[in-house]
C-alpha positions as a printed NumPy array, in Angstrom:
array([[ -7.321,  17.708,  47.191],
       [ -9.582,  14.841,  48.197],
       [ -9.509,  13.837,  51.831],
       [ -9.366,  10.119,  50.969],
       [ -6.217,  10.493,  48.889],
       [ -3.141,   8.925,  50.406],
       [ -0.463,  11.464,  51.212],
       [  1.951,   9.901,  48.646],
       [ -0.682,  10.52 ,  45.942],
       [ -0.55 ,  14.282,  46.379],
       [  3.032,  14.289,  45.094],
       [  2.173,  12.377,  41.904],
       [  1.271,  14.459,  38.854],
       [ -2.423,  14.613,  38.027],
       [ -1.911,  12.627,  34.807],
       [ -0.46 ,   9.738,  36.8  ],
       [ -3.581,   9.601,  38.998],
       [ -5.968,   9.206,  36.025],
       [ -7.458,   5.767,  35.422],
       [ -5.399,   3.395,  33.295],
       [ -8.292,   2.877,  30.858],
       [ -8.084,   6.529,  29.875],
       [ -4.359,   6.24 ,  29.178],
       [ -4.938,   3.118,  27.118],
       [ -7.491,   4.966,  24.99 ],
       [ -5.083,   7.843,  24.438],
       [ -2.278,   5.445,  23.468],
       [ -4.626,   3.619,  21.064],
       [ -5.699,   6.86 ,  19.377],
       [ -2.093,   8.041,  19.162],
       [ -1.176,   4.732,  17.516],
       [ -3.976,   5.113,  14.983],
       [ -2.857,   8.634,  14.23 ],
       [  0.747,   7.511,  13.703],
       [ -0.398,   4.661,  11.451],
       [ -2.441,   7.077,   9.358],
       [  0.47 ,   9.474,   9.191],
       [  3.207,   7.034,   8.172],
       [  1.522,   3.993,   6.625],
       [ -1.735,   5.548,   5.563],
       [ -0.493,   6.78 ,   2.22 ],
       [  0.245,   3.277,   1.007],
       [ -2.283,   1.299,   3.032],
       [ -5.302,   3.473,   2.234],
       [ -4.276,   4.762,  -1.168],
       [ -6.8  ,   4.871,  -3.955],
       [ -6.333,   2.791,  -7.064],
       [ -3.687,   4.049,  -9.452],
       [ -4.781,   6.386, -12.247],
       [ -6.329,   4.515, -15.191],
       [ -6.629,   1.388, -13.042],
       [ -9.576,   0.028, -14.996],
       [ -7.842,   0.618, -18.335],
       [ -4.628,  -0.934, -17.029],
       [ -6.496,  -3.94 , -15.604],
       [ -8.313,  -4.454, -18.925],
       [ -5.014,  -4.298, -20.821],
       [ -3.422,  -6.77 , -18.415],
       [ -6.287,  -9.246, -18.631],
       [ -7.249,  -9.331, -22.301],
       [ -6.407,  -6.314, -24.447],
       [ -2.907,  -7.529, -25.323],
       [ -1.964, -10.558, -27.405],
       [ -0.925, -12.663, -25.622],
       [ -2.594, -11.298, -22.488],
       [ -0.218, -10.452, -19.648],
       [ -2.334, -12.625, -17.335],
       [ -1.426, -15.739, -19.332],
       [  2.19 , -15.548, -18.183],
       [  2.246, -13.387, -15.044],
       [  0.764, -13.679, -11.559],
       [ -0.938, -10.516, -10.317],
       [ -3.372, -10.794,  -7.405],
       [ -5.368,  -7.65 ,  -8.218],
       [ -6.164,  -8.988, -11.676],
       [ -6.82 , -12.538, -10.439],
       [ -4.02 , -13.767, -12.704],
       [ -1.995, -16.858, -11.84 ],
       [  0.397, -17.312, -14.763],
       [  3.611, -19.218, -14.144],
       [  5.696, -18.537, -17.261],
       [  6.804, -15.026, -16.377],
       [  7.715, -13.596, -12.985],
       [  5.183, -13.123, -10.204],
       [  4.607,  -9.376, -10.356],
       [  3.28 ,  -9.236,  -6.779],
       [  6.672, -10.44 ,  -5.57 ],
       [  8.781,  -8.544,  -8.113],
       [  6.998,  -5.188,  -7.523],
       [  8.36 ,  -3.528, -10.665],
       [  8.205,   0.254, -10.881],
       [  6.363,   1.89 , -13.786],
       [  9.557,   2.56 , -15.757],
       [ 10.601,  -1.096, -15.558],
       [  7.165,  -2.239, -16.748],
       [  7.219,   0.267, -19.628],
       [ 10.65 ,  -0.934, -20.755],
       [  9.606,  -4.591, -20.642],
       [  6.364,  -3.94 , -22.547],
       [  8.014,  -1.775, -25.221],
       [ 11.18 ,  -3.851, -25.765],
       [ 10.352,  -7.314, -24.482],
       [ 12.588,  -9.154, -22.032],
       [ 13.649, -12.8  , -22.   ],
       [ 10.836, -14.821, -23.591],
       [  8.408, -11.897, -23.251],
       [  7.683, -10.288, -26.621],
       [  7.628,  -6.548, -27.261],
       [  4.087,  -5.164, -27.543],
       [  4.572,  -2.767, -30.456],
       [  0.837,  -2.498, -31.177],
       [  0.109,  -0.715, -27.879],
       [ -0.106,   3.068, -27.903],
       [  2.03 ,   5.147, -25.557],
       [ -1.067,   5.873, -23.455],
       [ -1.831,   2.144, -23.193],
       [  1.733,   1.317, -22.167],
       [  1.667,   4.034, -19.519],
       [ -1.748,   2.916, -18.213],
       [ -0.528,  -0.689, -17.988],
       [  2.74 ,   0.33 , -16.297],
       [  0.985,   2.559, -13.766],
       [ -1.558,  -0.159, -13.029],
       [  1.026,  -2.898, -12.418],
       [  3.345,  -0.702, -10.343],
       [  0.416,   0.753,  -8.407],
       [ -1.298,  -2.487,  -7.414],
       [  1.967,  -4.175,  -6.458],
       [  2.959,  -1.29 ,  -4.2  ],
       [  6.024,  -0.284,  -6.208],
       [  7.104,   3.276,  -6.862],
       [  5.082,   4.814,  -9.713]])
């Protein structure tokens, strides 16, 4: 034990005698680790499968294009007729049902293949953060 240490210091655990800066670094790294563990899956997730195909369908491959009526930040769409999909955050099943059957003033898109409907649904649900 160091001779310059005050006698009350010898009863404190060694970890308590370490500099505060070291403890701050450890707390910071622990916070980053916890963020990566719990929020990392959604915050750092890759684009949904078929994102490019889904984005292309949303922007111009349908008639009328989804982007004409709906707002979706990832696609740069700012439509005001239909709901804002960024706020609604529909899951893939909800998007598929709306595209296949229509809803309200939205028409059914019968000309789309099953693969196209699934790509579009996965894209919209993925970029809005909804459940796939």
